[in-house]
């Protein structure tokens, strides 16, 4: 039986830029990040994973081939981290690439080939973290609030941890120890899609293009009419709802709005939907900490602070000792550790599951 406290966590999120990996040590009850790595997706794999987000021909075969390609990118990231490990690694914990998320139909689909990854890496692989929560009647997402509580919670202090990847989500760490949270809506997904369409870029560096435009109040109001924003928790979402076709359907009466102004409005949409979710909690918040790619968009963070009436400090999770681009991979390393310890990884108050569940499935080396 492997007794190492070293774990590798891998995350490839809805932004579809590549794989973030961390080497973590959970010895003596602590959580320490020892190393980090990032492997970008090859252009062809990224394009195929993007295409698989929607319906298309021959999906079963195409997904299987993409899963094999994805496993090889995961293995590359694992190799980079394994080379720097001070000892044997207990397991690789990998989320997979979400291509469908339909908890209302009882399923979520994370493309992956964990058996191939175990073969390539020579290390136990723990995967399929969302399936058990959905089987227990939950949303299967977000799963990171349990880790946020363990890593960032402080008794007597109410903190909100905001993850802004392709989709945004919040973890409200209440002063009394309770944890609430859910997916708030689009994070970077619409901003990335819009700048990709107009400038051929993968993302808006530091929100510079968004900062060059002006928020169109009428367009923002139309976007905020989306029913998802007004649904009660527990709830989760993804590219199944928020995609460029969703945006195009709402731009019909706004064709005269400049492209930079649309980008500014999409940035504000992310900020407002997150701020509205935080304010809806109805509690006094001491601080907001942001992780994910959105933490590097100063325009977005400024809009978020303003949407919170400028009364709540908004910082990145670096202020708490964990770089924003490492939090999600570290969260899945922690979930892998919890699996091996046979401890629950979900939070029923967040996902709506019938109770705490051990998350994951093991693929031995």
XYZ file of C-alpha atoms in Angstrom:
365
model
C 0.000 0.000 0.000
C 1.386 3.370 -1.055
C 1.975 5.550 2.002
C 3.473 8.586 0.264
C 1.920 11.968 0.996
C 2.867 13.286 -2.470
C 0.124 13.776 -5.071
C -0.084 15.282 -8.530
C -3.224 17.219 -9.420
C -4.169 17.964 -13.029
C -6.803 20.384 -14.272
C -7.841 21.349 -17.790
C -10.766 23.718 -17.512
C -13.420 25.325 -19.672
C -10.946 27.901 -20.990
C -9.383 25.048 -23.012
C -5.892 26.523 -22.958
C -4.007 23.522 -21.626
C -3.189 21.499 -18.513
C -2.246 22.972 -15.158
C -0.452 20.562 -12.866
C 0.850 20.710 -9.311
C 2.941 18.437 -7.144
C 1.547 18.668 -3.620
C 2.503 17.270 -0.231
C -0.295 16.504 2.230
C 1.940 15.176 4.975
C 1.170 15.942 8.633
C -2.221 17.355 7.727
C -0.731 20.300 5.852
C -1.122 21.286 2.192
C 2.067 22.338 0.448
C 2.615 23.000 -3.246
C 6.099 21.786 -4.152
C 6.137 22.313 -7.921
C 3.861 23.447 -10.721
C 3.779 22.891 -14.483
C 1.691 23.955 -17.456
C 1.429 22.166 -20.806
C -0.514 23.957 -23.562
C -2.850 21.996 -25.785
C -1.662 21.344 -29.339
C -3.777 23.461 -31.673
C -5.494 20.472 -33.273
C -6.436 18.948 -29.910
C -7.742 22.262 -28.625
C -9.856 22.690 -31.748
C -11.281 19.181 -31.420
C -12.061 19.590 -27.719
C -13.790 22.863 -28.556
C -15.786 21.196 -31.328
C -16.853 18.408 -28.962
C -18.516 20.986 -26.735
C -21.448 20.910 -29.167
C -23.289 18.249 -31.122
C -21.527 16.881 -34.185
C -21.052 13.825 -36.410
C -19.235 10.676 -35.259
C -18.950 12.040 -31.724
C -18.190 8.728 -29.988
C -15.129 7.963 -32.102
C -13.918 11.560 -32.129
C -14.217 11.844 -28.358
C -12.321 8.594 -27.814
C -9.464 9.765 -30.040
C -9.426 13.162 -28.323
C -9.345 11.420 -24.934
C -6.217 9.526 -25.990
C -4.576 12.778 -27.103
C -5.602 14.446 -23.859
C -4.138 11.601 -21.791
C -0.811 12.046 -23.572
C -0.757 15.768 -22.716
C -1.602 14.862 -19.120
C 1.264 12.365 -19.143
C 3.644 15.072 -20.359
C 2.645 17.275 -17.441
C 2.993 14.371 -15.003
C 6.477 13.579 -16.302
C 7.605 17.173 -15.734
C 6.358 17.078 -12.141
C 7.516 13.530 -11.400
C 11.066 14.501 -12.361
C 11.061 17.071 -9.543
C 9.421 14.916 -6.864
C 11.479 14.278 -3.711
C 9.999 10.797 -3.354
C 7.393 8.348 -4.699
C 4.029 9.756 -5.727
C 0.884 8.223 -4.257
C -1.401 9.093 -7.157
C -2.256 11.427 -9.990
C -5.673 13.031 -9.549
C -7.134 14.265 -12.809
C -10.398 16.050 -13.537
C -10.686 15.396 -17.278
C -12.062 17.802 -19.878
C -15.751 18.598 -19.535
C -17.605 18.280 -22.844
C -21.138 17.949 -21.464
C -22.600 18.934 -18.135
C -26.266 18.018 -17.771
C -26.959 17.239 -14.117
C -30.670 17.817 -14.731
C -30.503 14.718 -16.944
C -28.389 12.819 -14.441
C -25.000 12.935 -16.144
C -21.823 14.888 -16.668
C -19.107 13.962 -19.152
C -15.410 14.592 -18.607
C -13.408 13.322 -21.558
C -10.385 11.365 -20.385
C -8.565 8.056 -20.682
C -7.272 7.481 -17.150
C -6.262 3.897 -17.973
C -3.912 5.178 -20.672
C -2.590 7.857 -18.318
C -1.841 5.213 -15.661
C -0.026 3.168 -18.313
C 2.022 6.128 -19.527
C 2.790 7.610 -16.119
C 3.378 4.410 -14.156
C 1.468 5.950 -11.231
C -1.985 5.236 -9.817
C -4.581 7.540 -11.387
C -7.735 8.765 -9.658
C -10.376 10.182 -11.988
C -14.157 10.643 -12.407
C -14.660 12.908 -9.407
C -18.070 14.233 -10.427
C -19.953 11.013 -11.160
C -20.632 9.896 -7.595
C -22.003 13.279 -6.536
C -24.411 13.238 -9.485
C -25.411 9.667 -8.651
C -26.285 10.942 -5.170
C -28.606 13.556 -6.654
C -26.101 16.399 -6.745
C -24.949 18.778 -9.449
C -21.475 17.254 -9.565
C -20.178 20.824 -9.402
C -18.632 22.899 -8.122
C -16.332 20.540 -6.255
C -13.670 23.066 -5.254
C -15.530 24.664 -2.276
C -14.529 21.790 0.025
C -10.874 22.458 -0.771
C -11.365 26.212 -0.536
C -12.730 25.719 2.983
C -9.750 23.547 3.965
C -7.142 25.856 2.430
C -8.591 29.340 2.893
C -11.159 29.187 5.678
C -10.584 31.241 8.838
C -12.836 30.895 11.901
C -14.714 34.066 12.715
C -14.085 35.530 9.249
C -16.373 35.421 6.207
C -14.371 35.021 3.028
C -15.499 34.452 -0.526
C -13.233 32.549 -2.897
C -14.088 33.223 -6.528
C -12.788 30.936 -9.234
C -12.894 32.573 -12.658
C -12.024 30.064 -15.337
C -14.209 29.636 -18.387
C -17.108 29.557 -15.914
C -17.233 31.492 -12.645
C -18.058 30.001 -9.267
C -18.049 31.167 -5.669
C -17.280 29.493 -2.355
C -18.641 31.433 0.597
C -16.648 30.467 3.687
C -18.874 31.679 6.497
C -17.496 32.832 9.827
C -19.421 30.047 11.596
C -17.818 27.323 9.446
C -20.668 26.839 6.986
C -19.807 26.719 3.283
C -22.131 27.691 0.444
C -21.459 28.203 -3.225
C -22.357 27.512 -6.826
C -21.514 28.358 -10.434
C -22.334 32.009 -11.054
C -22.313 31.943 -14.871
C -19.746 32.921 -17.483
C -16.221 33.592 -16.340
C -13.833 34.093 -19.262
C -15.698 31.985 -21.807
C -17.578 34.796 -23.580
C -14.739 37.309 -23.329
C -12.344 34.751 -24.816
C -14.762 33.869 -27.594
C -15.371 37.501 -28.524
C -11.705 38.521 -28.695
C -10.954 35.317 -30.587
C -13.576 36.225 -33.194
C -12.429 39.831 -33.615
C -8.700 39.763 -32.935
C -7.696 36.109 -33.263
C -6.390 36.044 -29.685
C -7.038 33.336 -27.116
C -7.812 35.806 -24.336
C -7.846 39.515 -23.444
C -4.467 40.067 -21.763
C -5.065 41.909 -18.469
C -8.468 42.956 -19.820
C -6.808 45.638 -21.954
C -9.309 45.444 -24.822
C -12.234 45.446 -22.415
C -10.762 48.492 -20.677
C -10.607 50.336 -24.004
C -14.379 50.107 -24.460
C -17.444 51.334 -22.622
C -20.079 49.166 -20.981
C -23.368 49.270 -22.882
C -25.999 49.381 -20.144
C -28.854 48.248 -22.395
C -26.918 45.229 -23.685
C -25.821 44.329 -20.158
C -29.439 44.394 -19.009
C -30.428 41.988 -21.799
C -27.593 39.608 -20.955
C -28.527 39.646 -17.276
C -32.059 38.524 -18.153
C -30.704 34.978 -18.636
C -32.863 32.760 -16.387
C -29.829 30.896 -15.030
C -28.749 33.967 -13.069
C -32.035 33.941 -11.183
C -32.274 30.216 -10.448
C -31.858 29.195 -6.809
C -28.869 27.144 -5.704
C -27.692 24.429 -5.907
C -26.884 24.998 -9.549
C -24.031 24.539 -11.996
C -23.442 25.382 -15.619
C -20.899 25.288 -18.443
C -20.422 25.709 -22.169
C -23.679 23.788 -22.658
C -25.404 27.110 -21.897
C -22.885 29.937 -22.168
C -21.341 29.874 -25.642
C -21.016 32.203 -28.622
C -24.390 31.186 -30.046
C -25.947 32.256 -26.725
C -24.274 35.632 -27.103
C -25.156 36.037 -30.783
C -28.822 35.396 -30.029
C -28.796 38.419 -27.697
C -26.780 40.747 -29.907
C -29.479 40.989 -32.568
C -30.631 44.447 -31.525
C -27.144 45.709 -30.748
C -25.324 45.416 -34.070
C -24.235 49.058 -33.842
C -22.359 48.494 -30.558
C -18.595 48.651 -31.146
C -16.700 45.404 -30.663
C -14.596 46.902 -27.842
C -17.780 48.023 -26.088
C -19.171 44.488 -26.329
C -15.949 43.218 -24.733
C -16.292 45.752 -21.930
C -19.902 44.683 -21.440
C -18.976 40.998 -21.322
C -16.330 41.783 -18.721
C -18.956 43.591 -16.669
C -21.373 40.675 -17.137
C -18.890 38.368 -15.434
C -18.229 40.911 -12.679
C -21.906 41.664 -12.065
C -23.050 38.043 -12.050
C -20.361 37.196 -9.491
C -21.059 40.276 -7.376
C -24.815 39.667 -7.477
C -24.248 36.098 -6.273
C -22.071 37.296 -3.394
C -24.534 40.024 -2.379
C -27.409 37.536 -2.617
C -25.805 35.584 0.236
C -26.886 38.434 2.503
C -23.870 38.229 4.806
C -21.128 40.662 5.642
C -18.070 39.657 3.643
C -14.637 40.473 5.019
C -12.699 39.822 1.795
C -12.961 38.319 -1.672
C -10.099 36.243 -3.076
C -9.958 35.411 -6.779
C -8.283 32.454 -8.465
C -8.245 31.064 -12.005
C -7.251 32.912 -15.151
C -9.619 35.755 -14.368
C -7.426 36.729 -11.425
C -4.925 38.085 -13.977
C -7.500 40.433 -15.572
C -7.151 43.692 -13.639
C -10.067 45.247 -15.537
C -12.345 42.430 -14.403
C -11.149 42.651 -10.791
C -11.715 46.396 -10.794
C -15.248 45.936 -12.108
C -15.908 43.243 -9.497
C -14.715 45.514 -6.677
C -16.916 48.334 -7.993
C -19.925 46.013 -8.304
C -19.422 45.176 -4.621
C -19.753 48.924 -3.946
C -16.034 49.224 -3.310
C -16.546 48.183 0.301
C -15.023 44.691 0.114
C -11.312 44.084 -0.544
C -10.785 42.061 -3.736
C -7.430 40.300 -4.054
C -6.013 37.195 -5.692
C -5.456 34.017 -3.685
C -1.736 34.820 -3.835
C -2.458 36.972 -0.781
C -3.291 33.704 1.035
C -0.208 31.899 -0.213
C -1.465 30.029 -3.310
C -0.982 31.384 -6.828
C -4.317 31.822 -8.658
C -3.361 29.523 -11.528
C -2.536 26.644 -9.146
C -5.669 26.516 -7.015
C -7.830 24.201 -9.141
C -5.084 21.669 -9.858
C -4.233 21.703 -6.156
C -7.910 21.158 -5.339
C -7.970 17.964 -7.394
C -4.709 16.780 -5.844
C -6.489 17.259 -2.495
C -9.533 15.341 -3.758
C -7.202 12.505 -4.781
C -5.707 12.540 -1.294
C -9.215 12.457 0.207
C -10.093 9.480 -1.995
C -7.085 7.506 -0.778
C -7.941 8.420 2.810
C -11.546 7.293 2.127
C -12.828 10.703 3.151
C -15.708 12.583 1.453
C -14.781 15.188 -1.141
C -18.112 16.834 -1.870
C -20.190 19.342 0.069
C -23.900 18.476 -0.071
C -24.816 22.050 0.895
C -23.108 23.180 -2.304
C -23.911 20.444 -4.827
C -27.275 19.298 -3.480
C -26.181 15.670 -3.107
C -28.012 13.485 -0.605
C -24.962 13.371 1.623
C -21.156 13.325 1.798
C -19.588 10.949 -0.717
C -16.105 9.660 -1.478
C -15.361 10.962 -4.965
C -13.288 9.321 -7.665
C -12.394 6.017 -9.292
C -9.003 4.315 -9.117
C -6.926 3.161 -12.100
C -3.899 1.353 -10.606
C -0.509 1.748 -12.224
